[in-house]
Short mmCIF file of N, CA and C in Angstrom, two decimals:
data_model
loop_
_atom_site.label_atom_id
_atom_site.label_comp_id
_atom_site.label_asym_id
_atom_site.label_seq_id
_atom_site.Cartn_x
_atom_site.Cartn_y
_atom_site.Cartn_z
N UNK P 253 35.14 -34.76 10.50
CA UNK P 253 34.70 -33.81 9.50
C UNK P 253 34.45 -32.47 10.18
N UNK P 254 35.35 -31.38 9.32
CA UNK P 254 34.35 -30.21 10.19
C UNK P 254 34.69 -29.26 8.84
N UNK P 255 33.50 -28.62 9.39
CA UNK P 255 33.08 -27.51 8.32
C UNK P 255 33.75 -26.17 8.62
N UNK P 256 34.32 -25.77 7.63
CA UNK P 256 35.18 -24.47 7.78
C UNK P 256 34.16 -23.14 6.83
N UNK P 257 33.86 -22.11 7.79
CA UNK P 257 33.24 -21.30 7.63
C UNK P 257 33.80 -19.97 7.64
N UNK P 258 33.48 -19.59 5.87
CA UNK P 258 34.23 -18.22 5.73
C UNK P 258 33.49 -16.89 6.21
N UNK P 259 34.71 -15.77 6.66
CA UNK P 259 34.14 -14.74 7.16
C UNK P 259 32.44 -14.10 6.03
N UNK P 260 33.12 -14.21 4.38
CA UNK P 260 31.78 -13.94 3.95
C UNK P 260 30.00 -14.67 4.14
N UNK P 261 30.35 -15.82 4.51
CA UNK P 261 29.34 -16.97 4.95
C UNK P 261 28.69 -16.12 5.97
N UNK P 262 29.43 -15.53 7.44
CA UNK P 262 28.97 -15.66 8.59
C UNK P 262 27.98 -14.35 8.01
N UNK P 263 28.86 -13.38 7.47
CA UNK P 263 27.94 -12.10 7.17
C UNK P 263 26.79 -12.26 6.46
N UNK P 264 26.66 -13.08 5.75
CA UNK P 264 25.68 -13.35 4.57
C UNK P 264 24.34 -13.73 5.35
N UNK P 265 24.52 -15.06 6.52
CA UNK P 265 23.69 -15.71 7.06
C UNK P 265 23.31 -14.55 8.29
N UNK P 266 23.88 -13.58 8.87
CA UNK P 266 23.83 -12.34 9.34
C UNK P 266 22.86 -11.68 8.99
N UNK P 267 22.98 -11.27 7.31
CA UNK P 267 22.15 -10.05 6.60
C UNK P 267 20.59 -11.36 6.56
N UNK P 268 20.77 -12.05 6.47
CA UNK P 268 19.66 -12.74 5.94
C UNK P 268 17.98 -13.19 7.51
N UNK P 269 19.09 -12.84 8.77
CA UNK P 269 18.23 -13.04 9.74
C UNK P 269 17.65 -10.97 10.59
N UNK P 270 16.75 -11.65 11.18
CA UNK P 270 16.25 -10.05 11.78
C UNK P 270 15.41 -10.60 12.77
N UNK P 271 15.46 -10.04 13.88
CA UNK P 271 14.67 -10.26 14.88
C UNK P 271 13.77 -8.95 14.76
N UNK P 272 12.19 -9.20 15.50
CA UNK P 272 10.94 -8.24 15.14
C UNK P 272 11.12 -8.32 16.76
N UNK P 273 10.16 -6.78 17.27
CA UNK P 273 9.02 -6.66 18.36
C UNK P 273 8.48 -6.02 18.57
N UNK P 274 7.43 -6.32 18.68
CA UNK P 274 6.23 -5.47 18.06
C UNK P 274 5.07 -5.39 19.50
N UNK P 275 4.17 -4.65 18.92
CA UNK P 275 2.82 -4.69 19.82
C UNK P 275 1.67 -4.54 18.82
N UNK P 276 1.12 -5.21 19.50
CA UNK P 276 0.04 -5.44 18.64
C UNK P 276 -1.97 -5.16 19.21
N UNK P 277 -2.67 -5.06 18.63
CA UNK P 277 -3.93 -4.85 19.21
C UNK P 277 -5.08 -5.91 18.45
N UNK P 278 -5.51 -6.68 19.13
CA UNK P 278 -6.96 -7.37 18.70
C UNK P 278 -8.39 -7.08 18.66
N UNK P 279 -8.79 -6.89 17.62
CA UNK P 279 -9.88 -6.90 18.21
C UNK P 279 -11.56 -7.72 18.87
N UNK P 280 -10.41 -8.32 19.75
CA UNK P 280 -12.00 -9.24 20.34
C UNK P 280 -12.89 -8.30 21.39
N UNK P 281 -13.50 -8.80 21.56
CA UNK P 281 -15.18 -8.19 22.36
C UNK P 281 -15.05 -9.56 23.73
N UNK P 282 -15.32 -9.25 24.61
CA UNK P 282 -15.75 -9.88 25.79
C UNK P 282 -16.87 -9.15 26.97
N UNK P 283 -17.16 -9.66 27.14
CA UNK P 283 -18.71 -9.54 27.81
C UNK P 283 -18.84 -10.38 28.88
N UNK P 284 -19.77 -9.29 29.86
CA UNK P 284 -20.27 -10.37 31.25
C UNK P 284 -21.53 -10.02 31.71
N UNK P 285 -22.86 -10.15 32.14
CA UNK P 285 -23.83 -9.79 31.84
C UNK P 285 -23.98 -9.89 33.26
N UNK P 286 -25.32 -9.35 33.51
CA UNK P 286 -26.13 -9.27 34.47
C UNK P 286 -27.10 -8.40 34.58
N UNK P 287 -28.18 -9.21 35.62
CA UNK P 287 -29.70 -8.91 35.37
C UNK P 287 -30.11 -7.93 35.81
N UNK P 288 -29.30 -7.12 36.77
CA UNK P 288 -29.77 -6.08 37.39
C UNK P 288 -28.23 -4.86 37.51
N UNK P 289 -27.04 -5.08 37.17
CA UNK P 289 -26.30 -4.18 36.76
C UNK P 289 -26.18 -3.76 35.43
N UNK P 290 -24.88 -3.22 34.83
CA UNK P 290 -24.60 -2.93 33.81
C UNK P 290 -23.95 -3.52 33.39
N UNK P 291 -23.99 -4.11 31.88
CA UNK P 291 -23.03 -5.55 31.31
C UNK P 291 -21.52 -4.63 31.48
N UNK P 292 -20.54 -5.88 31.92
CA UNK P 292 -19.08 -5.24 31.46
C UNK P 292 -18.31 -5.70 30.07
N UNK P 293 -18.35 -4.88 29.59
CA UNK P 293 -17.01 -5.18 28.03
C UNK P 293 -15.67 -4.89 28.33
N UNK P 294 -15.40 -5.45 27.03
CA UNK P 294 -13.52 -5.34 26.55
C UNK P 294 -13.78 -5.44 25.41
N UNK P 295 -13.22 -4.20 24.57
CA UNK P 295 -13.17 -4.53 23.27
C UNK P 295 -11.55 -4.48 22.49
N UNK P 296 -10.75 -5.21 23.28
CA UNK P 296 -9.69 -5.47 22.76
C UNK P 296 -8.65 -5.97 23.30
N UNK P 297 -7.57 -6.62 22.61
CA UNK P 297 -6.97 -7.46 23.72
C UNK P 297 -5.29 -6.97 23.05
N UNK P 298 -4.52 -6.98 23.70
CA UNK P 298 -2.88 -6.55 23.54
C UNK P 298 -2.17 -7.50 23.67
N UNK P 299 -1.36 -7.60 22.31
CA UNK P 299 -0.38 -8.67 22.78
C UNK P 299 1.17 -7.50 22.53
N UNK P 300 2.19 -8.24 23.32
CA UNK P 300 3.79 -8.50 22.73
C UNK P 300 4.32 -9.71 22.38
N UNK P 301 5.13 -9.24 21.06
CA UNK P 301 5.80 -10.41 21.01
C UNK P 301 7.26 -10.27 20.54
N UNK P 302 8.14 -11.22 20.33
CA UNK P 302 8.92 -11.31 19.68
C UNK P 302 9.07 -12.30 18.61
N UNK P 303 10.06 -11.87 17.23
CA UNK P 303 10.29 -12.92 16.32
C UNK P 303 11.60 -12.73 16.00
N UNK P 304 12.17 -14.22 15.32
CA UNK P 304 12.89 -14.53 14.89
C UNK P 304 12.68 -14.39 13.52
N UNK P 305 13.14 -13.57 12.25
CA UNK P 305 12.52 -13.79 10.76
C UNK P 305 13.94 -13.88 10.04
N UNK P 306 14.17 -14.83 8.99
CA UNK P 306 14.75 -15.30 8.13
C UNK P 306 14.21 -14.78 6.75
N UNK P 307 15.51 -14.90 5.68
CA UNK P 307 15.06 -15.08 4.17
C UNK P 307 15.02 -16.34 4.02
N UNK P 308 14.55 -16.74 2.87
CA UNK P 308 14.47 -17.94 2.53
C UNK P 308 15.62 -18.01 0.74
N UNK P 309 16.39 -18.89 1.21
CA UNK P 309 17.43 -19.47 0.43
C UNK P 309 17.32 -19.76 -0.91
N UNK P 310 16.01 -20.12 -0.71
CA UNK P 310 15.51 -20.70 -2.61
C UNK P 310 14.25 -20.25 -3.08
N UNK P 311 13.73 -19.12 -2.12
CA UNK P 311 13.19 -17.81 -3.37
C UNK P 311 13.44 -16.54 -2.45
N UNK P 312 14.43 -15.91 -3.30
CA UNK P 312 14.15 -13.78 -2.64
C UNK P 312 13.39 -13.58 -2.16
N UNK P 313 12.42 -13.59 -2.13
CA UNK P 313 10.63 -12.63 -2.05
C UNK P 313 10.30 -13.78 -1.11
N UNK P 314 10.50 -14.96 -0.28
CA UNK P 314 9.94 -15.38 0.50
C UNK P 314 10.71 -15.23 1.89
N UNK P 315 10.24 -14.85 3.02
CA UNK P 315 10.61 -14.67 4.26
C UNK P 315 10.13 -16.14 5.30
N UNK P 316 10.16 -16.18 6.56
CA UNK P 316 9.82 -16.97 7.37
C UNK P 316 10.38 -16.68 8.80
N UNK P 317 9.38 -16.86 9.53
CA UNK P 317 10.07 -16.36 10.90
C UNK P 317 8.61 -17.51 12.15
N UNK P 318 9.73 -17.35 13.00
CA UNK P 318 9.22 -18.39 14.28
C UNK P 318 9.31 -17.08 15.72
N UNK P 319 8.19 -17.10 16.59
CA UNK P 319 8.37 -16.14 17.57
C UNK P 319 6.99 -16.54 18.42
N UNK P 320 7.37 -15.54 19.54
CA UNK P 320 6.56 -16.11 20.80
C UNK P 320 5.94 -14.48 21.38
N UNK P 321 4.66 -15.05 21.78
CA UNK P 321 3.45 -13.89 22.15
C UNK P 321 2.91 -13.75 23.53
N UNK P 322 2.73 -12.85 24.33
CA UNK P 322 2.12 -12.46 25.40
C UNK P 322 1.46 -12.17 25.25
N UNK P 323 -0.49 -11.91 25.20
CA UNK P 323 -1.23 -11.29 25.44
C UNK P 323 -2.01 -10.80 26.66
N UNK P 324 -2.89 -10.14 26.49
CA UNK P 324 -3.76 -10.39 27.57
C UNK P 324 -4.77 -8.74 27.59
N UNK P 325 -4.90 -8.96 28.23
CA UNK P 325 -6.53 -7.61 28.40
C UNK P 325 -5.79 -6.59 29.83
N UNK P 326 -5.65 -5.57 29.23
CA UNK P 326 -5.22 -4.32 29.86
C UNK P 326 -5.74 -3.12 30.53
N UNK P 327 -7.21 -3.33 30.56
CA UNK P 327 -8.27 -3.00 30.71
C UNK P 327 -9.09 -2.54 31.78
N UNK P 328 -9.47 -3.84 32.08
CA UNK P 328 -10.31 -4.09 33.16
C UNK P 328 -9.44 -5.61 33.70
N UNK P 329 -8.45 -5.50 34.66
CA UNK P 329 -8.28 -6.82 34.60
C UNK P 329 -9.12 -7.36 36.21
N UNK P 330 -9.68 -6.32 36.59
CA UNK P 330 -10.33 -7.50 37.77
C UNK P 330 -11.35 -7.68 37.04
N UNK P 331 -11.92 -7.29 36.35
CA UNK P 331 -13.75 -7.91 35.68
C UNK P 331 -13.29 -9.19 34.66
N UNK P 332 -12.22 -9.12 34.11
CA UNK P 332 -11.63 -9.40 33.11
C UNK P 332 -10.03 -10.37 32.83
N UNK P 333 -9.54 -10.87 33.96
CA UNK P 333 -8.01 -11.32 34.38
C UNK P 333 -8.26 -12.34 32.97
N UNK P 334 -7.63 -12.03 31.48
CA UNK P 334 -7.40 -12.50 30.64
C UNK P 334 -5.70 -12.43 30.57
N UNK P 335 -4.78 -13.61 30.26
CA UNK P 335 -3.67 -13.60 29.82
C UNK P 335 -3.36 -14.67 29.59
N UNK P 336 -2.54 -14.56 28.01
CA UNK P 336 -2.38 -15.94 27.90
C UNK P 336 -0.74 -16.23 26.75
N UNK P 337 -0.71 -16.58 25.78
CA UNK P 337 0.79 -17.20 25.33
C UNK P 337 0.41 -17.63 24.16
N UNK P 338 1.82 -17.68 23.12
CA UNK P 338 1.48 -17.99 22.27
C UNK P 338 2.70 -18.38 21.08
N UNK P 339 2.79 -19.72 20.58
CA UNK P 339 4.12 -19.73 19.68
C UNK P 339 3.63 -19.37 18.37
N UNK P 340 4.15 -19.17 17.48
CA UNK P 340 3.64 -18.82 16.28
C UNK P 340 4.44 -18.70 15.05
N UNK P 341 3.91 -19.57 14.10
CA UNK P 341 4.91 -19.56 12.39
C UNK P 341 4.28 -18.94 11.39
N UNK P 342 4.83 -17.69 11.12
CA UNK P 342 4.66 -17.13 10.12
C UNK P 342 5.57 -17.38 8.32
N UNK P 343 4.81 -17.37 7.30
CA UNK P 343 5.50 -16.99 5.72
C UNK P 343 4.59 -15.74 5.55
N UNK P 344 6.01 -14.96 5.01
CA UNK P 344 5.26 -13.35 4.23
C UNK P 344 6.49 -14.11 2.67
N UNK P 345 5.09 -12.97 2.09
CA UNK P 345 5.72 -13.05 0.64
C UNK P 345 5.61 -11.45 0.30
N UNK P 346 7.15 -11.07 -0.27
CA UNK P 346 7.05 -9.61 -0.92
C UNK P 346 6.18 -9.53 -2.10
N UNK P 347 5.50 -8.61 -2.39
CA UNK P 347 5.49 -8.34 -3.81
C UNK P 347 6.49 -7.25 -4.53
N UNK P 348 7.61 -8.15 -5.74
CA UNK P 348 8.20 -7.56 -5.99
C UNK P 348 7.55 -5.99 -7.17
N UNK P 349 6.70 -6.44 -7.84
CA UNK P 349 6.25 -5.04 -8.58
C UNK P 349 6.15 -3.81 -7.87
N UNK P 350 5.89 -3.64 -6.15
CA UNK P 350 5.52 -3.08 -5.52
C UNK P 350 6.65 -2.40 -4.91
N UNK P 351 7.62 -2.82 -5.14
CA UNK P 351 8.85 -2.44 -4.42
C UNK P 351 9.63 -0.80 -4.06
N UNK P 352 9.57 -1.12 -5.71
CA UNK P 352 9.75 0.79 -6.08
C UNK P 352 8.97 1.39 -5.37
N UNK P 353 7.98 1.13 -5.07
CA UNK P 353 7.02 2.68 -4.39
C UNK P 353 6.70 2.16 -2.87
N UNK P 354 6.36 1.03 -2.67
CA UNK P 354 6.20 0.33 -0.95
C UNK P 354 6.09 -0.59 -0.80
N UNK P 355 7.19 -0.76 -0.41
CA UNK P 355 7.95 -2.63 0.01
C UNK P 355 7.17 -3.38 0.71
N UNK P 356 5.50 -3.92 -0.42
CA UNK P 356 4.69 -4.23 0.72
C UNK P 356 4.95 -5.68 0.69
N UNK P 357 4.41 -6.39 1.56
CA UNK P 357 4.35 -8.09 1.85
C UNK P 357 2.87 -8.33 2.18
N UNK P 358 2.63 -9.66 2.25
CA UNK P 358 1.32 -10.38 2.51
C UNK P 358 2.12 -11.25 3.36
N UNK P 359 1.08 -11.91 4.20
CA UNK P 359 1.60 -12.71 4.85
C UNK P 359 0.40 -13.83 5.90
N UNK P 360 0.94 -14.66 6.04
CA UNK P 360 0.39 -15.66 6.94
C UNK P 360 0.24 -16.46 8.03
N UNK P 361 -0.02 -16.53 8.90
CA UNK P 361 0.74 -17.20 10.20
C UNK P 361 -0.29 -18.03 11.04
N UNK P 362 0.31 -18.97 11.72
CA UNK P 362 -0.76 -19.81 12.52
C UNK P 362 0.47 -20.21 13.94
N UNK P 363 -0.78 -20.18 14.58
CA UNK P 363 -0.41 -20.02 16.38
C UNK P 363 -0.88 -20.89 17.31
N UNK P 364 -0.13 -21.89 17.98
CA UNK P 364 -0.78 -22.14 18.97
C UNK P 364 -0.75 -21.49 20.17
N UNK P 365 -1.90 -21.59 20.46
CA UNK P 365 -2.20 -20.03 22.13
C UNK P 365 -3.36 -21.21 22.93
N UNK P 366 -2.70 -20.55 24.58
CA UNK P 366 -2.84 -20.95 25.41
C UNK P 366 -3.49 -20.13 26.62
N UNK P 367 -4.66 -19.75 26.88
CA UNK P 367 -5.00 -18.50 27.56
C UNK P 367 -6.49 -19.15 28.45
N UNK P 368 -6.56 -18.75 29.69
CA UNK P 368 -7.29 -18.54 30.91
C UNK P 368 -7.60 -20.26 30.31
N UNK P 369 -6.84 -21.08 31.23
CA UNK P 369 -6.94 -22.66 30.85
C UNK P 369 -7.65 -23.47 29.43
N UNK P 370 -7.62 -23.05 28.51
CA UNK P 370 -8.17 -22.81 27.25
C UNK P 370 -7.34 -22.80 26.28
N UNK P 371 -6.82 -23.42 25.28
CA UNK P 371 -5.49 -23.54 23.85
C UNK P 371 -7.09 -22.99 22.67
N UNK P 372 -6.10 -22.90 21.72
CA UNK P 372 -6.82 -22.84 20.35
C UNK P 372 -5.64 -22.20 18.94
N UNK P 373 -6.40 -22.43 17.87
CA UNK P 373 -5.28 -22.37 17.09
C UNK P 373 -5.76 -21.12 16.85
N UNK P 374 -4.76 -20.45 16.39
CA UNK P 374 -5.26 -18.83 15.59
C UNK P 374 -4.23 -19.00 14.39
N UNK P 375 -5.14 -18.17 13.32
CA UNK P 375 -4.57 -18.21 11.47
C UNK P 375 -5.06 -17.18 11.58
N UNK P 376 -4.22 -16.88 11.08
CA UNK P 376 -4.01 -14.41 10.82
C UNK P 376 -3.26 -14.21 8.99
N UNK P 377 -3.63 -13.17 8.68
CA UNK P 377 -3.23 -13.38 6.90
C UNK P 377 -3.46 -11.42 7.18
N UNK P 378 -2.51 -11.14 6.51
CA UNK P 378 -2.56 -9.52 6.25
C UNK P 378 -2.01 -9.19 5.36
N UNK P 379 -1.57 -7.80 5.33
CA UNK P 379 -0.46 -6.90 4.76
C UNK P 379 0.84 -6.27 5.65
N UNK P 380 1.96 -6.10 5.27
CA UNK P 380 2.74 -5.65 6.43
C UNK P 380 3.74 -4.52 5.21
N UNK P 381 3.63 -3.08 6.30
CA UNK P 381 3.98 -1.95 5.07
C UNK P 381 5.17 -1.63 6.06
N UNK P 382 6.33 -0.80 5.41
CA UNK P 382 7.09 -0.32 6.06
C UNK P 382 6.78 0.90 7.00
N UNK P 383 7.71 1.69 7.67
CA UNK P 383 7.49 2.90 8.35
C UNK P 383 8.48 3.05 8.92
N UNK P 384 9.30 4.81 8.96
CA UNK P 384 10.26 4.89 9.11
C UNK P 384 11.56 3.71 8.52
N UNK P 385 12.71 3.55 8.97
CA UNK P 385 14.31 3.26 8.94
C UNK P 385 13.26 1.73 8.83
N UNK P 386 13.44 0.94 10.51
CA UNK P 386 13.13 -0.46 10.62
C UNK P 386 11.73 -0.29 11.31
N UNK P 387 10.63 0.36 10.92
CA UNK P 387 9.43 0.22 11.25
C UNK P 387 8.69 -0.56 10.45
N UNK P 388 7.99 -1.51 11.23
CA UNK P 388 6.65 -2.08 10.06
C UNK P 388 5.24 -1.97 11.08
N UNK P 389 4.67 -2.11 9.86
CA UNK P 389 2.88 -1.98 10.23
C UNK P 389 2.32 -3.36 9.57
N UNK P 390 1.95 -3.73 10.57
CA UNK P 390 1.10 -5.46 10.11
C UNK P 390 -0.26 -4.55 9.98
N UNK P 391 -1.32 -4.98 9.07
CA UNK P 391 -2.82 -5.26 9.08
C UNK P 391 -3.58 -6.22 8.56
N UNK P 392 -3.97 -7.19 9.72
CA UNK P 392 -4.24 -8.30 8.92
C UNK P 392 -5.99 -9.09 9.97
N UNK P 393 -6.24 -10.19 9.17
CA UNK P 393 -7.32 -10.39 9.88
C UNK P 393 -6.74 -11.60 10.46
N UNK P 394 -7.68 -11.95 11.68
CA UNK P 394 -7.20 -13.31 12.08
C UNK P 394 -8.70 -13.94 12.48
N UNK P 395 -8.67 -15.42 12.77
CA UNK P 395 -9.67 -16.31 13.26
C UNK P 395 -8.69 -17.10 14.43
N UNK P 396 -9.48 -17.31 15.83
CA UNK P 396 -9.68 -18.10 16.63
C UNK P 396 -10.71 -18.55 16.54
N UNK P 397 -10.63 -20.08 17.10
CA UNK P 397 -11.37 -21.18 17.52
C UNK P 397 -12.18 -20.74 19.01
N UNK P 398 -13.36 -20.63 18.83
CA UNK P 398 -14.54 -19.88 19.92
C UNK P 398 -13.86 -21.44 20.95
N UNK P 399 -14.14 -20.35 22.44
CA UNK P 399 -14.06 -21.23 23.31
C UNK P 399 -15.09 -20.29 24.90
N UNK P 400 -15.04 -21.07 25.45
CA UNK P 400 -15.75 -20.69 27.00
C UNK P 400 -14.96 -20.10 28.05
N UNK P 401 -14.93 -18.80 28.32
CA UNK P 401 -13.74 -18.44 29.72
C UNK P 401 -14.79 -18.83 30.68
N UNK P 402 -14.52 -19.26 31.77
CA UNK P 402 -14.69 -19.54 33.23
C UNK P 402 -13.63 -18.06 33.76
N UNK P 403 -14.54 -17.19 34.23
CA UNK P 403 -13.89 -15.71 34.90
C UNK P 403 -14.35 -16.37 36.61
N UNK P 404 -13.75 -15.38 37.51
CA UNK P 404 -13.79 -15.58 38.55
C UNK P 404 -15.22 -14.81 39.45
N UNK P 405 -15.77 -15.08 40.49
CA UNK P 405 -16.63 -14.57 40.86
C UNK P 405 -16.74 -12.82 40.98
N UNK P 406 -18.25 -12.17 40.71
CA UNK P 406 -17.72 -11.01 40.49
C UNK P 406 -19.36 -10.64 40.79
N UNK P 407 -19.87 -10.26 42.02
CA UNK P 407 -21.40 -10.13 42.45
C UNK P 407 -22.05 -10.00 41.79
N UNK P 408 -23.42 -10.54 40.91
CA UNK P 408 -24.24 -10.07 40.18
C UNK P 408 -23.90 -10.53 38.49
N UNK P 409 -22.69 -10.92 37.93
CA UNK P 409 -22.30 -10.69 37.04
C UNK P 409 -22.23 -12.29 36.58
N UNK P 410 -22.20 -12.72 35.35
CA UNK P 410 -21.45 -14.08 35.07
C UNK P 410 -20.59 -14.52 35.22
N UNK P 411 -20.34 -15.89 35.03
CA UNK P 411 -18.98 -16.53 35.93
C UNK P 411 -18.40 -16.43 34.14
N UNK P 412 -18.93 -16.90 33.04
CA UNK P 412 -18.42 -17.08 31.85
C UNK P 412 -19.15 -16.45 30.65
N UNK P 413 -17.97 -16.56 29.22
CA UNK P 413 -17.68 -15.41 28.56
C UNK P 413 -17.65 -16.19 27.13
N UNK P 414 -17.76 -16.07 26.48
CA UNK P 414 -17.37 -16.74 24.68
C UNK P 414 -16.06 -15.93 24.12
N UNK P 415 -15.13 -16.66 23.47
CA UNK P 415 -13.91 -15.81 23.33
C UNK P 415 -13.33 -16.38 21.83
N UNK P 416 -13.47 -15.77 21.15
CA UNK P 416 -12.77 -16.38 19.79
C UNK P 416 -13.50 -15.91 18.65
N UNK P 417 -13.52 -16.54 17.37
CA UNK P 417 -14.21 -16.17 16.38
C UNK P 417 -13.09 -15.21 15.23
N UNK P 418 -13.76 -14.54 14.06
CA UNK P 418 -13.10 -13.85 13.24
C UNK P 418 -12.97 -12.53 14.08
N UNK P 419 -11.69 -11.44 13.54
CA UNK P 419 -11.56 -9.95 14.16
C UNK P 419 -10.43 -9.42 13.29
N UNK P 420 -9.79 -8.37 13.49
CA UNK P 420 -8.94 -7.61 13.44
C UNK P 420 -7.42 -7.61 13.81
N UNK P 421 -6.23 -7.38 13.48
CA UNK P 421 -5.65 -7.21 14.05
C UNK P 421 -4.30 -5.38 13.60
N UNK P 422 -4.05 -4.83 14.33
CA UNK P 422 -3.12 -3.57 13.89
C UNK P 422 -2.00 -4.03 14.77
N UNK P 423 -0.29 -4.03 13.85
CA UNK P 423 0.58 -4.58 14.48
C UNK P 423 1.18 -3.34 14.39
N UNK P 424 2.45 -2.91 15.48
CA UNK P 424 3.29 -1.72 14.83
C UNK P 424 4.57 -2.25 15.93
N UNK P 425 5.61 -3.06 14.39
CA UNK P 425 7.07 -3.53 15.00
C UNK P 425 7.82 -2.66 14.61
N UNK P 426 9.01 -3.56 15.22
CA UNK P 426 10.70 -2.85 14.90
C UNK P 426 11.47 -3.86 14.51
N UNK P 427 12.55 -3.73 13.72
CA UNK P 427 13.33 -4.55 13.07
C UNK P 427 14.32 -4.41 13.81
N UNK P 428 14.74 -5.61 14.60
CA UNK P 428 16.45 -5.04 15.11
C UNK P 428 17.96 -5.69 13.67
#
């Protein structure tokens, strides 16, 4: 058996895929204390990523895409050596009423991430607006699962950190 595939097929399944990459900003808080210096912060953490995004076949207005994340803290990385990974499945849904004036979407996604020996799931839900030709703007909130960093020795200061919880996120991709 083999499947014979017409030139209009290949184009179709073509128009229907788009790869994203974006950068993105979090906003978590990290902290290290001590009794006789000055506490150190981070109030935010950077990821890249890339995606794979699809239409979906059996409704217009639904999308779906699979892609993979780098983060980490850009910052302070000797107070701070945060970096970690991340796969992640997103569904956006257009709203079509909205179209005419700004092709906005909602959307949803959940991640497994893997950072300073530590996993947890993260669920993120936003808005994603266009900008420029193939620009988009994600704004959405997300939740991680609180966990404990173990940081490395650092005189005076704590060895560990609390990392997770509800925050922020501002995405700004490109459509290839």
């Amino acid at each position: 058996y083999a499947k014979k595939t017409t030139e209009d097929e290949v184009e179709k399944d073509f128009k229907t895929t788009q790869w994203e990459v974006y950068l993105s900003s979090l906003g978590y808080k990290m902290e290290r204390t001590s009794e006789t210096l000055e506490t150190l912060k981070v109030g935010q953490i950077t990821v890249v990523g890339l995606r794979r995004r699809e239409a979906s076949t059996f409704y217009p207005h639904l999308n779906y895409g699979l892609g993979i994340e780098v983060f980490g803290n850009v910052t302070s990385r000797t107070s701070f050596p945060f970096m970690g990974g991340a796969l992640t499945g997103r569904l956006s849904l257009d709203f079509p009423a909205l179209q005419k004036y700004i092709p906005t979407s909602t959307y949803i996604e959940v991640a497994q991430s893997l950072y300073n020996q530590n996993q947890a799931l993260i669920f993120k839900y936003g808005l994603e607006f266009p900008f420029a030709k193939n620009g988009i703007i994600n704004m959405g909130v997300l939740y991680t699962s609180e966990n404990t960093i173990t940081w490395g020795e650092l005189e005076g200061y704590t060895t560990q950190s609390s990392f997770g919880g509800a925050t922020y996120e501002i995405m700004l991709g490109y459509r290839l």
